[in-house]
Short mmCIF file of C-alpha atoms and ligand atoms in Angstrom, two decimals:
data_model
loop_
_atom_site.label_atom_id
_atom_site.label_comp_id
_atom_site.label_asym_id
_atom_site.label_seq_id
_atom_site.Cartn_x
_atom_site.Cartn_y
_atom_site.Cartn_z
CA MET R 1 103.20 128.02 85.71
CA ILE R 2 102.67 124.85 84.10
CA ARG R 3 101.48 121.81 86.60
CA ALA R 4 101.65 118.38 85.40
CA VAL R 5 100.09 114.90 87.34
CA TYR R 6 102.19 112.20 87.29
CA PRO R 7 100.11 109.36 88.47
CA GLY R 8 100.18 105.67 89.43
CA SER R 9 99.68 102.90 92.43
CA PHE R 10 103.28 103.25 93.07
CA ASP R 11 103.28 99.72 95.59
CA PRO R 12 105.98 100.44 95.64
CA CYS R 13 108.20 102.89 93.73
CA THR R 14 110.97 101.86 91.77
CA ASN R 15 114.05 103.62 90.47
CA GLY R 16 112.26 103.74 86.61
CA HIS R 17 108.96 105.54 88.44
CA ILE R 18 111.84 107.98 90.36
CA TYR R 19 113.52 108.20 86.63
CA ILE R 20 110.21 109.52 85.18
CA ALA R 21 109.69 112.11 87.79
CA GLU R 22 113.30 113.53 87.50
CA ARG R 23 112.27 113.99 83.59
CA SER R 24 109.14 115.47 84.46
CA ALA R 25 110.55 117.68 86.89
CA ALA R 26 112.88 118.74 84.41
CA LEU R 27 110.17 119.55 81.79
CA PHE R 28 107.42 121.36 84.41
CA ASP R 29 107.12 124.09 86.69
CA GLU R 30 105.69 121.73 89.13
CA VAL R 31 105.01 117.66 88.92
CA VAL R 32 102.30 115.99 91.23
CA PHE R 33 103.23 112.73 92.31
CA ALA R 34 99.83 111.78 92.18
CA ILE R 35 99.35 108.18 94.64
CA LEU R 36 96.09 106.44 93.95
CA HIS R 37 94.32 105.45 97.32
CA ASN R 38 91.84 102.88 96.33
CA PRO R 39 90.14 101.61 99.21
CA GLN R 40 88.44 98.85 97.23
CA LYS R 41 92.04 97.38 97.13
CA VAL R 42 94.25 96.03 99.29
CA PRO R 43 97.60 97.20 98.57
CA THR R 44 101.06 95.85 99.65
CA PHE R 45 101.97 99.18 101.57
CA THR R 46 99.26 101.15 103.04
CA ILE R 47 98.99 104.99 101.34
CA GLN R 48 100.93 106.67 104.08
CA GLU R 49 103.86 103.91 103.62
CA ARG R 50 103.75 104.83 99.92
CA GLU R 51 103.59 108.34 100.36
CA ALA R 52 106.94 108.59 102.77
CA MET R 53 108.80 106.08 100.28
CA ALA R 54 107.74 108.42 97.45
CA ARG R 55 108.88 111.43 100.33
CA GLU R 56 112.13 110.44 100.60
CA ALA R 57 113.16 109.09 97.12
CA LEU R 58 112.16 112.18 95.75
CA SER R 59 113.18 114.73 98.56
CA HIS R 60 116.05 115.95 95.69
CA LEU R 61 113.45 117.23 93.37
CA PRO R 62 111.99 120.32 94.95
CA ASN R 63 109.25 120.60 92.44
CA VAL R 64 107.85 117.44 92.35
CA LYS R 65 105.02 117.56 95.31
CA ILE R 66 103.74 114.12 96.76
CA LEU R 67 100.09 113.60 97.49
CA SER R 68 97.33 111.02 97.41
CA PHE R 69 93.76 110.77 95.56
CA GLU R 70 90.59 108.62 95.38
CA GLY R 71 87.98 108.32 93.19
CA LEU R 72 88.34 109.55 89.46
CA LEU R 73 91.95 111.15 88.37
CA VAL R 74 90.13 113.58 86.08
CA ASP R 75 88.31 114.98 89.44
CA PHE R 76 91.89 115.29 90.82
CA MET R 77 92.79 116.94 88.01
CA ARG R 78 90.67 119.74 87.99
CA LYS R 79 91.50 119.71 91.52
CA GLN R 80 94.71 120.34 91.17
CA GLN R 81 94.37 122.74 88.14
CA SER R 82 96.22 120.48 85.56
CA LYS R 83 95.88 119.60 82.20
CA ILE R 84 98.57 117.24 82.10
CA ILE R 85 98.83 113.72 82.94
CA LEU R 86 102.00 112.10 82.82
CA ARG R 87 102.47 108.80 82.19
CA GLY R 88 105.93 106.07 81.99
CA LEU R 89 106.03 103.72 78.90
CA ARG R 90 108.29 100.91 79.18
CA ALA R 91 107.70 98.53 76.18
CA LEU R 92 105.12 97.74 73.40
CA SER R 93 103.02 95.82 75.69
CA ASP R 94 102.27 98.82 78.10
CA PHE R 95 100.58 100.34 74.78
CA GLU R 96 96.87 98.93 75.13
CA TYR R 97 96.12 99.86 78.45
CA GLU R 98 97.94 103.30 78.72
CA PHE R 99 95.85 104.00 75.01
CA GLN R 100 92.97 102.85 77.00
CA LEU R 101 93.55 104.65 79.75
CA ALA R 102 94.54 107.92 77.71
CA GLN R 103 91.26 107.17 75.63
CA MET R 104 88.71 107.06 79.13
CA ASN R 105 90.33 109.83 80.76
CA ARG R 106 89.82 112.04 77.35
CA GLN R 107 86.29 110.85 77.47
CA LEU R 108 85.63 112.32 80.72
CA ALA R 109 87.46 115.36 80.60
CA SER R 110 88.40 116.47 76.99
CA GLU R 111 90.44 119.21 77.94
CA ILE R 112 93.11 117.06 79.69
CA GLU R 113 95.74 115.67 78.16
CA THR R 114 98.17 112.27 78.22
CA LEU R 115 101.39 112.60 77.66
CA PHE R 116 104.11 109.91 77.38
CA ILE R 117 107.74 109.54 78.96
CA ALA R 118 109.66 106.42 77.48
CA THR R 119 111.83 105.41 80.56
CA ASP R 120 115.65 104.66 80.13
CA ALA R 121 116.33 101.22 78.98
CA ARG R 122 118.02 99.89 82.18
CA TYR R 123 114.09 100.40 83.93
CA SER R 124 112.13 98.75 80.47
CA TYR R 125 111.13 95.88 82.85
CA LEU R 126 111.02 97.07 86.03
CA SER R 127 107.39 96.94 87.81
CA SER R 128 106.20 97.31 91.41
CA ARG R 129 104.61 93.76 90.98
CA SER R 130 107.80 91.78 89.91
CA ILE R 131 109.71 93.58 92.37
CA LYS R 132 107.72 92.50 95.22
CA GLU R 133 107.94 88.56 93.68
CA VAL R 134 111.36 88.46 93.32
CA PHE R 135 112.33 89.95 96.96
CA ARG R 136 110.17 87.81 98.77
CA PHE R 137 111.93 84.56 96.92
CA GLY R 138 114.95 85.83 97.93
CA GLY R 139 116.28 87.79 94.79
CA SER R 140 118.13 90.86 94.77
CA VAL R 141 116.28 93.86 94.12
CA GLN R 142 118.47 96.76 95.65
CA LYS R 143 119.94 98.14 93.01
CA LEU R 144 116.21 98.70 91.37
CA VAL R 145 114.41 100.46 94.02
CA PRO R 146 115.32 103.60 96.04
CA PRO R 147 116.82 103.02 99.72
CA GLY R 148 114.32 103.86 101.75
CA VAL R 149 111.82 101.33 99.77
CA TYR R 150 114.36 98.56 99.86
CA ARG R 151 114.13 98.70 103.72
CA ARG R 152 110.43 98.70 103.85
CA LEU R 153 110.46 95.82 101.94
CA ARG R 154 112.70 93.74 104.56
CA GLU R 155 110.40 95.18 106.73
CA LYS R 156 107.53 93.94 105.43
CA PHE R 157 108.65 90.24 104.36
CA PRO R 158 111.92 89.45 106.04
CA LEU R 159 113.80 87.17 104.32
CA PRO R 160 114.06 83.80 105.61
CA GLU R 161 117.40 84.06 107.73
CA GLU R 162 116.11 87.05 109.27
CA ASP R 163 112.89 85.90 110.38
CA PHE R 164 113.75 84.55 113.94
CA THR R 165 110.34 84.74 115.28
CA GLU R 166 109.70 81.00 114.85
CA PHE R 167 112.22 80.27 117.55
CA LEU R 168 111.18 82.85 120.36
O1 LIG Q 1 100.23 102.60 88.78
P1 LIG Q 1 99.10 102.28 87.81
O2 LIG Q 1 98.32 101.47 88.72
O3 LIG Q 1 99.09 101.84 86.30
O4 LIG Q 1 98.03 103.87 87.77
C1 LIG Q 1 96.93 103.44 87.28
C2 LIG Q 1 96.33 104.84 88.01
C3 LIG Q 1 95.86 104.94 89.14
C4 LIG Q 1 96.78 105.93 86.84
C5 LIG Q 1 94.60 104.59 87.22
O5 LIG Q 1 94.28 103.41 87.42
C6 LIG Q 1 94.09 105.42 87.50
O6 LIG Q 1 93.73 106.57 87.42
N1 LIG Q 1 92.76 105.61 88.74
C7 LIG Q 1 92.23 106.64 88.96
C8 LIG Q 1 90.31 106.06 89.10
C9 LIG Q 1 90.09 106.22 87.58
O7 LIG Q 1 90.38 107.92 86.89
N2 LIG Q 1 89.81 105.72 86.25
C10 LIG Q 1 89.58 106.33 84.84
C11 LIG Q 1 90.59 105.82 84.16
S1 LIG Q 1 90.28 104.17 83.60
#
């Protein structure tokens, strides 16, 4: 049984992340979609919200398990008894950061390998940060995120025409 771990902040997950999870699920017996809970940072979505969004978006993949982790990824990998870290690669600009992460993790735990999955061209420009920014300025992101993420974005950042609180 080969278990791989797909870690990230997923704040929130996008269709690009779901695509990587789908590709991974087809390759490995089990994939752990591992959401980083970093108490030192204030994310846009709480860890519970990020887990709920991922759970909804990945419910069609029975071999994908959603978990959160704190601390070092390599410690989590060992707890999960997995030796494969999966990361998605969009453009060449991702490479430097990803290479640094992979090298650091190898230095910490040489038995663990990082594997990269190229994203689909449809998602090569997508990031959680750009989704939030575009949405907050009124741009359309509905086709770029899972339905549950879109719903929560609308709840968290009501668009001006949906925000009637100032009239109450
Ligand atoms: O989606 P992200 O923010 O690019 O994911 C980054 C993540 C969560 C994979 C990375 O920050 C991580 O593994 N953090 C846990 C702490 C850790 O192990 N750091 C050592 C590698 S620099």
